[in-house]
Amino acid sequence: MGPSARIDLSALRHNLRRARELAVGSRIYAVIKANAYGHGLLRVAAALDESDALAVARVEEAVLLREAGIEGPLLVMEGFADREEMEASARHALEVAVQQPEQIRLLQQYRLDRPLVCWLKVDSGMHRLGFQPEAVASAWQQLSASSAVAPGLRLMTHFSSADDPADPRTREQLARFGMLRERYGVACSIANSAGIIGWPESHSEWVRPGIMLYGASPMLGRTGEQEGLRPVMTLASRLLAINHFGKGSPIGYGGTWTCPEEMRVGVVAAGYGDGYPRHAPTGTPVLLNGRRVPLVGRVSMDMLTVDLRTQPEAQVGDPVTLWGEGLPAEEVAGPAGTIAYELFCCITRRVRFEQVGE
Ligand SMILES: *Cc1c(COP(=O)(O)O)cnc(C)c1O
């Protein structure tokens, strides 16, 4: 039997309350793009009914939510890509980010059944999406004049480096955006999870927590637990086999790791075919019977191997946690050269999902 992903909905709700506690007075867009960071779009949307609003990246994600009966404010952070998506946005009463001139042209060109709630997205330094600060006045004026845009245009921006409290770019972004905020005096949204946790001055009217809702910390070198968060996903499996090898025996593909002495090696039923990162090197922690053992050798598609020298009593069938309760995903992501976000998003379809804490 392969791994399961246990989704703890009470931890999810706890993390939402934690976001509220940190950003007192701000309203919340719970970010559930990319299948709720791999946790399951609909189950997460339903469990986050205490959020003020939801946010996804793409129109098709928002349409899935509407078709599943999820009502309430729902923001598409990339906005619509063409006329069809614009009309779908209006039909489903979505809120949209407007981040480039082509979108304004579409809004001016076509009539919509009902006007769209629009967020004018400003590029304050991320240099990915958004209008440059000097182009905002013209975009603002055109949008305000369009009958396709609902009254009450708002402003948003996104941080590039807020995960590092020492990075001066966040303050520069805040200063650039702050001038516009003052000029227009409208509702604004700036902070992602890193802004909520590390930059109180970024909270503004609306915050957009993503990763923190799932229990991981966006801050460099920190874990969710240190931020008062609880892990939502626990990726669990079992010890599939135990083998005994002599000193010098190579383990797994390429024989990249060899036994330094006569020892037992455990085989865990989890591999990159489940979404465990293939780049996790020897030494990456794995929780066996609630205690850490190091991964050894290469991760294969269905299995990985662990050093059992510290657990002489371990038996086939013993429980293993790859990350989650008892082992922060950040501690696996770091050695594998990635971030918890990617681990969560990469869980594959053959992993069984279970939900608890309803
Ligand atoms: C993904 C995303 C967020 C959430 O970011 P986290 O780091 O997961 O909190 C917020 N805003 C925008 C525009 C995003 O794309």
Tab-separated table of C-alpha atoms and ligand atoms in Angstrom:
chain	number	residue	atom	x	y	z
A	1	MET	CA	0.000	0.000	0.000
A	2	GLY	CA	1.271	3.453	-0.930
A	3	PRO	CA	1.291	6.728	0.930
A	4	SER	CA	-1.707	8.738	2.039
A	5	ALA	CA	-2.071	12.473	2.504
A	6	ARG	CA	-4.062	13.230	5.625
A	7	ILE	CA	-5.611	16.701	5.469
A	8	ASP	CA	-6.394	18.158	8.873
A	9	LEU	CA	-9.163	20.695	8.385
A	10	SER	CA	-9.065	21.823	12.019
A	11	ALA	CA	-5.401	22.775	11.496
A	12	LEU	CA	-6.447	24.706	8.381
A	13	ARG	CA	-9.034	26.654	10.357
A	14	HIS	CA	-6.530	27.218	13.151
A	15	ASN	CA	-4.086	28.711	10.633
A	16	LEU	CA	-6.769	31.011	9.231
A	17	ARG	CA	-7.431	32.277	12.761
A	18	ARG	CA	-3.676	32.754	13.190
A	19	ALA	CA	-3.611	34.912	10.043
A	20	ARG	CA	-6.454	36.974	11.478
A	21	GLU	CA	-4.622	37.338	14.787
A	22	LEU	CA	-1.495	38.590	13.022
A	23	ALA	CA	-3.328	40.937	10.655
A	24	VAL	CA	-5.875	42.395	13.062
A	25	GLY	CA	-8.323	44.631	11.257
A	26	SER	CA	-7.512	43.339	7.773
A	27	ARG	CA	-9.935	41.275	5.788
A	28	ILE	CA	-8.729	38.012	4.312
A	29	TYR	CA	-8.547	36.510	0.861
A	30	ALA	CA	-7.665	32.874	1.573
A	31	VAL	CA	-5.475	31.854	-1.361
A	32	ILE	CA	-6.486	28.435	-2.669
A	33	LYS	CA	-4.887	28.424	-6.137
A	34	ALA	CA	-3.229	25.292	-7.550
A	35	ASN	CA	-5.741	22.907	-6.015
A	36	ALA	CA	-5.337	24.676	-2.658
A	37	TYR	CA	-1.571	24.150	-2.773
A	38	GLY	CA	-2.185	20.460	-3.447
A	39	HIS	CA	-4.579	20.016	-0.501
A	40	GLY	CA	-7.783	19.710	-2.562
A	41	LEU	CA	-9.618	22.789	-3.839
A	42	LEU	CA	-13.177	22.009	-2.801
A	43	ARG	CA	-12.501	20.510	0.601
A	44	VAL	CA	-10.312	23.475	1.506
A	45	ALA	CA	-12.758	26.060	0.138
A	46	ALA	CA	-15.584	24.497	2.153
A	47	ALA	CA	-13.493	24.367	5.344
A	48	LEU	CA	-12.458	28.029	5.017
A	49	ASP	CA	-15.989	29.376	5.312
A	50	GLU	CA	-14.766	31.812	8.009
A	51	SER	CA	-12.600	33.597	5.485
A	52	ASP	CA	-13.915	36.908	4.139
A	53	ALA	CA	-13.112	35.912	0.580
A	54	LEU	CA	-11.194	33.424	-1.550
A	55	ALA	CA	-8.519	33.931	-4.197
A	56	VAL	CA	-7.229	31.757	-7.034
A	57	ALA	CA	-4.795	32.394	-9.879
A	58	ARG	CA	-6.945	31.552	-12.890
A	59	VAL	CA	-10.493	31.930	-14.132
A	60	GLU	CA	-10.875	28.170	-14.632
A	61	GLU	CA	-10.079	27.562	-10.960
A	62	ALA	CA	-12.725	30.102	-9.948
A	63	VAL	CA	-15.303	28.545	-12.279
A	64	LEU	CA	-14.723	25.142	-10.651
A	65	LEU	CA	-15.492	26.720	-7.288
A	66	ARG	CA	-18.649	28.437	-8.518
A	67	GLU	CA	-19.863	25.250	-10.186
A	68	ALA	CA	-19.382	23.462	-6.863
A	69	GLY	CA	-21.680	26.022	-5.252
A	70	ILE	CA	-19.029	28.172	-3.541
A	71	GLU	CA	-20.468	31.679	-3.267
A	72	GLY	CA	-19.036	34.895	-1.924
A	73	PRO	CA	-16.205	37.135	-3.067
A	74	LEU	CA	-13.710	35.262	-5.230
A	75	LEU	CA	-10.681	36.974	-6.722
A	76	VAL	CA	-8.784	35.843	-9.817
A	77	MET	CA	-5.268	37.148	-9.194
A	78	GLU	CA	-4.032	36.841	-12.786
A	79	GLY	CA	-7.268	38.258	-14.122
A	80	PHE	CA	-8.881	37.192	-17.397
A	81	ALA	CA	-6.766	36.312	-20.423
A	82	ASP	CA	-9.272	36.950	-23.220
A	83	ARG	CA	-12.860	37.921	-24.000
A	84	GLU	CA	-14.210	34.497	-23.111
A	85	GLU	CA	-12.612	34.539	-19.685
A	86	MET	CA	-13.771	38.113	-19.139
A	87	GLU	CA	-17.363	37.143	-19.866
A	88	ALA	CA	-17.086	34.052	-17.670
A	89	SER	CA	-15.778	36.294	-14.894
A	90	ALA	CA	-18.819	38.535	-15.167
A	91	ARG	CA	-21.217	35.596	-15.396
A	92	HIS	CA	-19.767	34.005	-12.249
A	93	ALA	CA	-19.456	37.311	-10.368
A	94	LEU	CA	-15.692	36.968	-9.983
A	95	GLU	CA	-13.376	39.758	-8.927
A	96	VAL	CA	-10.439	40.223	-11.254
A	97	ALA	CA	-6.975	41.696	-11.146
A	98	VAL	CA	-6.324	44.039	-14.069
A	99	GLN	CA	-2.621	43.929	-14.735
A	100	GLN	CA	-2.073	44.901	-18.380
A	101	PRO	CA	-3.424	47.245	-21.080
A	102	GLU	CA	-4.921	44.394	-23.132
A	103	GLN	CA	-7.381	43.696	-20.321
A	104	ILE	CA	-8.443	47.343	-20.250
A	105	ARG	CA	-9.019	47.242	-24.016
A	106	LEU	CA	-11.281	44.205	-23.603
A	107	LEU	CA	-13.238	45.935	-20.829
A	108	GLN	CA	-13.735	48.996	-23.069
A	109	GLN	CA	-14.642	46.965	-26.123
A	110	TYR	CA	-17.378	44.602	-24.941
A	111	ARG	CA	-20.554	44.934	-22.935
A	112	LEU	CA	-20.850	42.716	-19.875
A	113	ASP	CA	-23.982	41.364	-18.175
A	114	ARG	CA	-22.796	42.932	-14.965
A	115	PRO	CA	-19.818	45.119	-14.150
A	116	LEU	CA	-16.699	43.461	-12.752
A	117	VAL	CA	-15.136	44.233	-9.397
A	118	CYS	CA	-11.577	45.094	-10.438
A	119	TRP	CA	-8.271	45.273	-8.598
A	120	LEU	CA	-5.741	47.423	-10.421
A	121	LYS	CA	-2.497	45.553	-9.993
A	122	VAL	CA	0.612	47.647	-9.508
A	123	ASP	CA	4.134	46.403	-10.121
A	124	SER	CA	5.902	47.902	-7.107
A	125	GLY	CA	9.113	45.948	-7.749
A	126	MET	CA	8.321	42.266	-8.256
A	127	HIS	CA	8.548	42.818	-12.043
A	128	ARG	CA	6.185	40.056	-12.959
A	129	LEU	CA	2.600	41.314	-13.315
A	130	GLY	CA	1.158	44.778	-12.976
A	131	PHE	CA	1.266	48.368	-14.169
A	132	GLN	CA	4.370	50.393	-13.445
A	133	PRO	CA	3.620	53.121	-10.860
A	134	GLU	CA	3.879	55.847	-13.516
A	135	ALA	CA	1.299	54.061	-15.696
A	136	VAL	CA	-1.266	53.758	-12.923
A	137	ALA	CA	-2.908	57.174	-13.431
A	138	SER	CA	-3.874	56.418	-16.998
A	139	ALA	CA	-5.023	52.870	-16.236
A	140	TRP	CA	-7.031	54.183	-13.303
A	141	GLN	CA	-8.713	56.806	-15.406
A	142	GLN	CA	-9.620	54.362	-18.191
A	143	LEU	CA	-10.971	51.770	-15.784
A	144	SER	CA	-12.998	54.289	-13.810
A	145	ALA	CA	-14.585	55.482	-17.037
A	146	SER	CA	-15.559	51.989	-18.207
A	147	SER	CA	-19.116	50.793	-17.635
A	148	ALA	CA	-17.743	47.227	-17.466
A	149	VAL	CA	-15.964	48.087	-14.212
A	150	ALA	CA	-17.929	48.166	-10.970
A	151	PRO	CA	-17.594	51.338	-8.884
A	152	GLY	CA	-14.961	51.096	-6.176
A	153	LEU	CA	-11.795	50.256	-8.058
A	154	ARG	CA	-9.115	48.912	-5.692
A	155	LEU	CA	-5.324	48.652	-5.730
A	156	MET	CA	-3.122	45.639	-5.151
A	157	THR	CA	0.538	44.680	-5.371
A	158	HIS	CA	2.716	41.669	-4.583
A	159	PHE	CA	6.060	41.287	-2.779
A	160	SER	CA	9.149	39.698	-4.311
A	161	SER	CA	11.321	39.219	-1.224
A	162	ALA	CA	9.233	39.505	1.915
A	163	ASP	CA	10.442	36.093	3.127
A	164	ASP	CA	13.706	37.788	4.153
A	165	PRO	CA	13.243	40.359	6.945
A	166	ALA	CA	16.632	41.865	6.097
A	167	ASP	CA	15.914	42.455	2.405
A	168	PRO	CA	15.565	46.211	1.710
A	169	ARG	CA	13.425	45.637	-1.391
A	170	THR	CA	10.274	45.073	0.653
A	171	ARG	CA	10.542	48.528	2.190
A	172	GLU	CA	11.136	49.990	-1.283
A	173	GLN	CA	8.035	48.223	-2.593
A	174	LEU	CA	6.030	49.513	0.361
A	175	ALA	CA	7.215	53.065	-0.280
A	176	ARG	CA	6.360	52.965	-4.005
A	177	PHE	CA	2.944	51.461	-3.390
A	178	GLY	CA	2.326	53.708	-0.381
A	179	MET	CA	2.403	56.825	-2.547
A	180	LEU	CA	-0.352	55.451	-4.777
A	181	ARG	CA	-2.297	54.280	-1.785
A	182	GLU	CA	-2.284	57.802	-0.420
A	183	ARG	CA	-3.126	59.393	-3.742
A	184	TYR	CA	-6.187	57.239	-4.399
A	185	GLY	CA	-7.280	56.506	-0.832
A	186	VAL	CA	-9.035	53.254	-1.761
A	187	ALA	CA	-9.040	49.709	-0.361
A	188	CYS	CA	-5.677	48.030	-0.938
A	189	SER	CA	-4.190	44.565	-0.777
A	190	ILE	CA	-0.453	44.019	-0.382
A	191	ALA	CA	0.520	41.202	1.968
A	192	ASN	CA	0.990	37.522	1.167
A	193	SER	CA	1.853	35.177	4.071
A	194	ALA	CA	5.346	36.630	4.392
A	195	GLY	CA	3.888	40.135	4.569
A	196	ILE	CA	1.382	39.059	7.206
A	197	ILE	CA	4.069	37.420	9.350
A	198	GLY	CA	7.064	39.651	8.767
A	199	TRP	CA	5.800	43.072	7.664
A	200	PRO	CA	2.926	44.432	9.792
A	201	GLU	CA	3.058	47.752	7.913
A	202	SER	CA	1.923	45.867	4.786
A	203	HIS	CA	-1.361	44.598	6.181
A	204	SER	CA	-3.760	47.248	4.757
A	205	GLU	CA	-7.474	46.560	4.153
A	206	TRP	CA	-7.035	43.088	2.657
A	207	VAL	CA	-4.371	40.399	3.115
A	208	ARG	CA	-3.787	37.346	0.915
A	209	PRO	CA	-2.411	34.424	2.954
A	210	GLY	CA	-1.538	31.259	1.054
A	211	ILE	CA	1.196	29.013	2.385
A	212	MET	CA	0.601	29.897	6.036
A	213	LEU	CA	-2.941	28.517	5.833
A	214	TYR	CA	-1.402	25.152	5.035
A	215	GLY	CA	0.883	25.379	8.053
A	216	ALA	CA	4.280	26.149	6.534
A	217	SER	CA	6.312	29.278	7.107
A	218	PRO	CA	7.286	31.416	4.135
A	219	MET	CA	10.071	33.018	6.196
A	220	LEU	CA	13.667	32.007	5.513
A	221	GLY	CA	14.954	29.340	7.877
A	222	ARG	CA	11.743	29.095	9.874
A	223	THR	CA	9.058	26.459	10.294
A	224	GLY	CA	5.316	26.867	10.545
A	225	GLU	CA	5.370	25.778	14.152
A	226	GLN	CA	7.602	28.740	15.003
A	227	GLU	CA	4.895	31.017	13.573
A	228	GLY	CA	2.149	29.370	15.633
A	229	LEU	CA	0.857	27.373	12.658
A	230	ARG	CA	-0.164	23.721	12.445
A	231	PRO	CA	0.651	21.416	9.519
A	232	VAL	CA	-2.420	20.604	7.458
A	233	MET	CA	-1.025	17.861	5.212
A	234	THR	CA	0.646	14.785	6.666
A	235	LEU	CA	2.146	12.528	4.025
A	236	ALA	CA	2.310	9.105	5.646
A	237	SER	CA	3.301	5.618	4.604
A	238	ARG	CA	4.674	2.342	5.971
A	239	LEU	CA	7.901	0.446	6.157
A	240	LEU	CA	7.598	-1.994	3.261
A	241	ALA	CA	10.705	-4.124	3.870
A	242	ILE	CA	13.760	-4.415	6.063
A	243	ASN	CA	17.014	-5.758	4.664
A	244	HIS	CA	20.286	-6.677	6.267
A	245	PHE	CA	23.501	-5.851	4.391
A	246	GLY	CA	27.220	-6.106	4.972
A	247	LYS	CA	29.704	-3.256	5.033
A	248	GLY	CA	30.231	-1.747	1.552
A	249	SER	CA	26.879	-2.870	0.079
A	250	PRO	CA	25.519	-0.314	-2.411
A	251	ILE	CA	21.898	0.745	-1.916
A	252	GLY	CA	19.462	1.567	-4.712
A	253	TYR	CA	19.854	3.129	-8.173
A	254	GLY	CA	23.415	3.944	-9.032
A	255	GLY	CA	24.553	2.514	-5.732
A	256	THR	CA	25.289	6.082	-4.690
A	257	TRP	CA	25.297	5.201	-1.006
A	258	THR	CA	27.043	2.195	0.502
A	259	CYS	CA	26.604	0.724	3.983
A	260	PRO	CA	29.429	1.979	6.218
A	261	GLU	CA	29.069	-1.162	8.324
A	262	GLU	CA	26.903	-4.248	8.612
A	263	MET	CA	23.421	-2.827	9.156
A	264	ARG	CA	19.693	-2.859	8.474
A	265	VAL	CA	18.217	-0.729	5.716
A	266	GLY	CA	14.486	0.032	5.621
A	267	VAL	CA	12.428	0.440	2.449
A	268	VAL	CA	9.578	2.966	2.663
A	269	ALA	CA	6.646	2.894	0.250
A	270	ALA	CA	6.933	6.464	-1.043
A	271	GLY	CA	8.815	7.843	-4.010
A	272	TYR	CA	8.825	10.585	-6.610
A	273	GLY	CA	5.851	8.891	-8.284
A	274	ASP	CA	3.911	10.051	-5.223
A	275	GLY	CA	5.460	13.491	-5.161
A	276	TYR	CA	8.302	12.899	-2.735
A	277	PRO	CA	11.204	14.954	-4.155
A	278	ARG	CA	13.741	12.881	-6.041
A	279	HIS	CA	16.395	15.426	-5.168
A	280	ALA	CA	16.135	14.767	-1.431
A	281	PRO	CA	19.700	13.737	-0.592
A	282	THR	CA	21.095	11.216	1.872
A	283	GLY	CA	20.473	12.562	5.357
A	284	THR	CA	17.041	14.062	4.673
A	285	PRO	CA	14.921	13.287	7.765
A	286	VAL	CA	12.142	10.686	7.630
A	287	LEU	CA	9.949	9.984	10.647
A	288	LEU	CA	9.741	6.291	11.548
A	289	ASN	CA	7.683	5.378	14.610
A	290	GLY	CA	7.726	9.070	15.473
A	291	ARG	CA	11.525	9.288	15.468
A	292	ARG	CA	13.868	10.582	12.803
A	293	VAL	CA	15.933	8.320	10.601
A	294	PRO	CA	18.021	9.543	7.680
A	295	LEU	CA	17.130	8.814	4.066
A	296	VAL	CA	19.995	7.023	2.285
A	297	GLY	CA	20.716	6.638	-1.434
A	298	ARG	CA	18.523	7.799	-4.291
A	299	VAL	CA	14.776	8.238	-4.056
A	300	SER	CA	13.097	5.996	-6.638
A	301	MET	CA	9.618	6.208	-8.152
A	302	ASP	CA	7.784	4.072	-5.617
A	303	MET	CA	10.216	3.714	-2.752
A	304	LEU	CA	12.940	5.275	-0.719
A	305	THR	CA	15.455	3.743	1.666
A	306	VAL	CA	16.358	4.711	5.224
A	307	ASP	CA	19.158	3.918	7.672
A	308	LEU	CA	17.718	1.808	10.526
A	309	ARG	CA	20.780	1.768	12.771
A	310	THR	CA	19.114	3.969	15.388
A	311	GLN	CA	15.946	1.819	15.399
A	312	PRO	CA	16.881	-1.814	15.972
A	313	GLU	CA	13.285	-2.566	16.997
A	314	ALA	CA	11.731	-1.296	13.729
A	315	GLN	CA	9.469	-3.783	11.942
A	316	VAL	CA	7.858	-4.126	8.556
A	317	GLY	CA	4.558	-2.218	8.604
A	318	ASP	CA	5.739	0.438	11.037
A	319	PRO	CA	4.330	3.916	10.390
A	320	VAL	CA	6.363	6.483	8.486
A	321	THR	CA	5.747	10.210	8.089
A	322	LEU	CA	7.402	11.887	5.112
A	323	TRP	CA	6.283	15.340	6.296
A	324	GLY	CA	3.509	16.904	8.347
A	325	GLU	CA	2.679	16.150	11.967
A	326	GLY	CA	6.041	15.766	13.736
A	327	LEU	CA	8.216	16.613	10.724
A	328	PRO	CA	7.879	20.089	9.178
A	329	ALA	CA	7.747	20.032	5.364
A	330	GLU	CA	10.359	22.816	5.459
A	331	GLU	CA	12.887	20.312	6.847
A	332	VAL	CA	12.439	18.080	3.823
A	333	ALA	CA	12.173	20.903	1.300
A	334	GLY	CA	15.438	22.533	2.384
A	335	PRO	CA	17.743	19.566	1.746
A	336	ALA	CA	15.857	18.792	-1.491
A	337	GLY	CA	16.600	22.300	-2.752
A	338	THR	CA	13.009	23.429	-2.857
A	339	ILE	CA	10.265	24.959	-0.709
A	340	ALA	CA	7.270	23.508	1.112
A	341	TYR	CA	4.985	25.116	-1.494
A	342	GLU	CA	6.394	22.832	-4.177
A	343	LEU	CA	6.258	19.691	-2.045
A	344	PHE	CA	2.553	20.270	-1.388
A	345	CYS	CA	1.728	21.056	-5.017
A	346	CYS	CA	3.557	18.010	-6.355
A	347	ILE	CA	1.604	15.267	-4.573
A	348	THR	CA	0.416	13.004	-7.386
A	349	ARG	CA	-2.960	11.495	-8.128
A	350	ARG	CA	-2.177	8.028	-6.886
A	351	VAL	CA	-1.800	9.292	-3.306
A	352	ARG	CA	-4.916	8.605	-1.280
A	353	PHE	CA	-6.393	11.674	0.439
A	354	GLU	CA	-8.105	11.449	3.804
A	355	GLN	CA	-9.590	14.339	5.682
A	356	VAL	CA	-9.912	14.737	9.427
A	357	GLY	CA	-10.984	17.479	11.801
A	358	GLU	CA	-14.267	18.482	10.160
B	1	LIG	C1	0.230	32.942	-4.419
B	1	LIG	C2	-0.065	34.357	-4.132
B	1	LIG	C3	-0.319	34.774	-2.812
B	1	LIG	C4	-0.137	33.882	-1.611
B	1	LIG	O1	1.251	33.754	-1.370
B	1	LIG	P1	1.825	32.933	-0.116
B	1	LIG	O2	3.292	33.160	-0.176
B	1	LIG	O3	1.488	31.500	-0.383
B	1	LIG	O4	1.163	33.453	1.078
B	1	LIG	C5	-0.710	36.093	-2.622
B	1	LIG	N1	-0.820	36.951	-3.664
B	1	LIG	C6	-0.560	36.595	-4.930
B	1	LIG	C7	-0.681	37.589	-6.022
B	1	LIG	C8	-0.162	35.296	-5.210
B	1	LIG	O5	0.116	34.939	-6.470
